Tab-separated table of C-alpha atoms in Angstrom:
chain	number	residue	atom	x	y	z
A	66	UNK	CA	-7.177	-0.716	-10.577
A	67	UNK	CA	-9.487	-2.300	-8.035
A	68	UNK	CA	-9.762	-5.293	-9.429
A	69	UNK	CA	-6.251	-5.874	-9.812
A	70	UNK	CA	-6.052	-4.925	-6.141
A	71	UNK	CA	-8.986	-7.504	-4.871
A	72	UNK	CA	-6.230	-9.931	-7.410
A	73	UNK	CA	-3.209	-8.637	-5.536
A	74	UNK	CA	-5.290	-9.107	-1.720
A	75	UNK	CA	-5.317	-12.554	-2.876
A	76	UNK	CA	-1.521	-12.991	-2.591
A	77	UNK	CA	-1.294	-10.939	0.500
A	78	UNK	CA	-0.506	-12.015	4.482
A	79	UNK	CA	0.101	-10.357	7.458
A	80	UNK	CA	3.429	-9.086	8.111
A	81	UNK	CA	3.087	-8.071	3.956
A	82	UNK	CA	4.608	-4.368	3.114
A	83	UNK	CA	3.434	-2.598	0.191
A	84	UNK	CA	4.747	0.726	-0.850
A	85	UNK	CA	3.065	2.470	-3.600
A	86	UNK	CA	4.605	5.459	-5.755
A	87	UNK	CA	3.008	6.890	-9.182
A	88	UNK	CA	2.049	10.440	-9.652
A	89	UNK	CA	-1.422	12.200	-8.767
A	90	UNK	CA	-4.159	10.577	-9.974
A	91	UNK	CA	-2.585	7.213	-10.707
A	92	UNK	CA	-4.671	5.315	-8.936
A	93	UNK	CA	-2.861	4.050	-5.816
A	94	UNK	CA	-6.255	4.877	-3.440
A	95	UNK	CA	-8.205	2.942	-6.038
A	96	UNK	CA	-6.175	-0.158	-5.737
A	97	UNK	CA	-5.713	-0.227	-1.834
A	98	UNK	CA	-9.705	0.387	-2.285
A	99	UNK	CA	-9.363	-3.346	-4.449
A	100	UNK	CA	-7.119	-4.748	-1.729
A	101	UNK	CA	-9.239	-4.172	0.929
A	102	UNK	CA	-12.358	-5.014	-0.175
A	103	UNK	CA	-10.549	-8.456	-0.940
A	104	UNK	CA	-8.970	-8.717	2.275
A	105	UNK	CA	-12.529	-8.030	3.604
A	106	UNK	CA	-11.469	-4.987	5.639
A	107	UNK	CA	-14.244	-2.609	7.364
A	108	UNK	CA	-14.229	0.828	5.105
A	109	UNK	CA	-14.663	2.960	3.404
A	110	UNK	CA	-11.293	3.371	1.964
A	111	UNK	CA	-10.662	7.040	1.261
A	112	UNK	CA	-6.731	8.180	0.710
A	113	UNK	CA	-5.167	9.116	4.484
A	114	UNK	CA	-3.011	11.980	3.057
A	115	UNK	CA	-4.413	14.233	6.146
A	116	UNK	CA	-5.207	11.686	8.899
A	117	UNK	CA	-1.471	10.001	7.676
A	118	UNK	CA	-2.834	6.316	8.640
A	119	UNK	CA	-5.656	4.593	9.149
A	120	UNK	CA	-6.298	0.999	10.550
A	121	UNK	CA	-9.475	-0.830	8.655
A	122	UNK	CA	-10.219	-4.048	11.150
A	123	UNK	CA	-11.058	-7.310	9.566
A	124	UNK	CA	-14.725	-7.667	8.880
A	125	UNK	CA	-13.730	-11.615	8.202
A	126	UNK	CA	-11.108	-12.901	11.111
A	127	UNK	CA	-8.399	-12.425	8.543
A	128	UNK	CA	-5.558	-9.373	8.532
A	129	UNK	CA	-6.268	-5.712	9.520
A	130	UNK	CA	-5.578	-3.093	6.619
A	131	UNK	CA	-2.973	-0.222	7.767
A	132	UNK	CA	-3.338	2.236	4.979
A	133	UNK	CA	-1.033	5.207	5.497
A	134	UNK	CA	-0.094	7.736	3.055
A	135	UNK	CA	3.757	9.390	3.339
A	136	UNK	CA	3.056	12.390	0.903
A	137	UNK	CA	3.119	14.954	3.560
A	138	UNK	CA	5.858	13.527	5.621
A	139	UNK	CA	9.095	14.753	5.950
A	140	UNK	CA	11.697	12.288	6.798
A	141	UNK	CA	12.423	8.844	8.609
A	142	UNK	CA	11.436	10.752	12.310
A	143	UNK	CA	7.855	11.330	10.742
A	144	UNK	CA	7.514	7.885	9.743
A	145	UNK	CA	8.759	6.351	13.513
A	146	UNK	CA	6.600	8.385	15.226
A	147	UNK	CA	3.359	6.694	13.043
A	148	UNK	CA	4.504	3.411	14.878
A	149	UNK	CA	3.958	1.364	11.662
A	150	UNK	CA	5.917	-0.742	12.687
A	151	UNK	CA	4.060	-1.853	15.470
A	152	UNK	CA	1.161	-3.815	13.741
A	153	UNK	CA	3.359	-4.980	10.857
A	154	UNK	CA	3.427	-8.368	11.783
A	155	UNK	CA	-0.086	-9.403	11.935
A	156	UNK	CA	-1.568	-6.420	9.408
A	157	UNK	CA	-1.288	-5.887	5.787
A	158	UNK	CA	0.112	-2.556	5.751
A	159	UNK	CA	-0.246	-0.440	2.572
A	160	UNK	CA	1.935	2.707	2.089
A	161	UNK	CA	0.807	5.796	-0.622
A	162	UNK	CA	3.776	7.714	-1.504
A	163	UNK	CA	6.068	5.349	0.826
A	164	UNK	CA	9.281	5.097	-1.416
A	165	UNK	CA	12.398	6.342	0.027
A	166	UNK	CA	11.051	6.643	3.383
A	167	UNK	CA	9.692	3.400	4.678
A	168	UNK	CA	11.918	0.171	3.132
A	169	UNK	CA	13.510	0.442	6.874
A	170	UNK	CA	10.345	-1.356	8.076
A	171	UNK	CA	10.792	-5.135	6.431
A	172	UNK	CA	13.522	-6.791	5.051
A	173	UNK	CA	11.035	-8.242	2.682
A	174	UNK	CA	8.139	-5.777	0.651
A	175	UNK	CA	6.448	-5.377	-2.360
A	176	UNK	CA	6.898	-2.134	-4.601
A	177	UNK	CA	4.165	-1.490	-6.978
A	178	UNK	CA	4.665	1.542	-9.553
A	179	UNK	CA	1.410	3.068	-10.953
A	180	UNK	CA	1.555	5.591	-14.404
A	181	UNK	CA	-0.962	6.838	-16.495
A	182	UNK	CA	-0.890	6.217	-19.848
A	183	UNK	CA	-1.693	9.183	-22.642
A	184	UNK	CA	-4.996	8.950	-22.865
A	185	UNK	CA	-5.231	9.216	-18.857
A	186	UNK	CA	-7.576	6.248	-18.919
A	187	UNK	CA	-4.820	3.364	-18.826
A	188	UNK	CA	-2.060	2.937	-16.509
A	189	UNK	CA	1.407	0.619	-16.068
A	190	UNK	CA	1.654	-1.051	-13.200
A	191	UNK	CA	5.170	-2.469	-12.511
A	192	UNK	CA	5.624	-4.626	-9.368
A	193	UNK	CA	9.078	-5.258	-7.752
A	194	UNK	CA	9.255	-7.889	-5.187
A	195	UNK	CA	12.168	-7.405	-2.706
A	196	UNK	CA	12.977	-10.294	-0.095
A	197	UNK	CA	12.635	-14.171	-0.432
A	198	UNK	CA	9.226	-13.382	0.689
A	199	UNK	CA	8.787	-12.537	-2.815
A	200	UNK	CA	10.555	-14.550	-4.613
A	201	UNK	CA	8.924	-16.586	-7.014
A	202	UNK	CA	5.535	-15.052	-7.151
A	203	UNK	CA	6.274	-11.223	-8.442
């Protein structure tokens, strides 16, 4: 998962929105961990599901990391009031458990689906671009 997220860093740019769903253990920390250490982001990565957000600063003059995680949020109000909204344009943001709650922020985002296979050791990961942003390279 992280190297397929210092792959997927690659394709990134600010104003990019990424919302991440899969179940427990599926490895969406791991790959944000991938995209920021290729985005070259100040860590350590650790999942935000009790700080909500976090802002890693570019350690290279390129785009800050927003990593947020919406698990314990409980509706569009929660998600306004994190302001995400307000670095979009010149951040990466990155959003655990996002779907449902925070497609209002961009016209144009990525959606990346994460299972685990049987063995627990494997996983699917399905990537839906949505916007012309997208289009073409997803």
């Amino acid at each position: 998962m992280r190297e397929l997220g210092v792959e997927l860093a690659g394709l990134l740019r600010p104003g990019d929105l990424a919302v991440l769903s899969g179940p427990l253990g599926a490895g969406k920390t791991t790959l944000v961990q991938g995209i920021a250490d290729g985005l070259k982001v100040r860590g350590p990565i650790t999942s935000p599901t009790f700080v909500i957000a976090r802002v890693h600063p570019s350690l290279s003059g390129g785009p800050a990391l927003v990593h947020a995680d919406a698990y314990r949020l409980g509706g569009d109000l929660e998600v306004d009031d994190l302001d995400l909204d307000a670095s979009l344009e010149e951040s990466v943001t990155v959003v655990e458990w996002g779907e449902g709650l925070v497609e209002g922020l961009a016209d144009d985002r990525l959606e990346i689906s994460i299972e685990r296979g049987e063995s627990g050791e494997e996983r699917t990961v399905r990537f839906r671009g949505i916007g012309a942003r997208w289009e073409g390279i997803v």
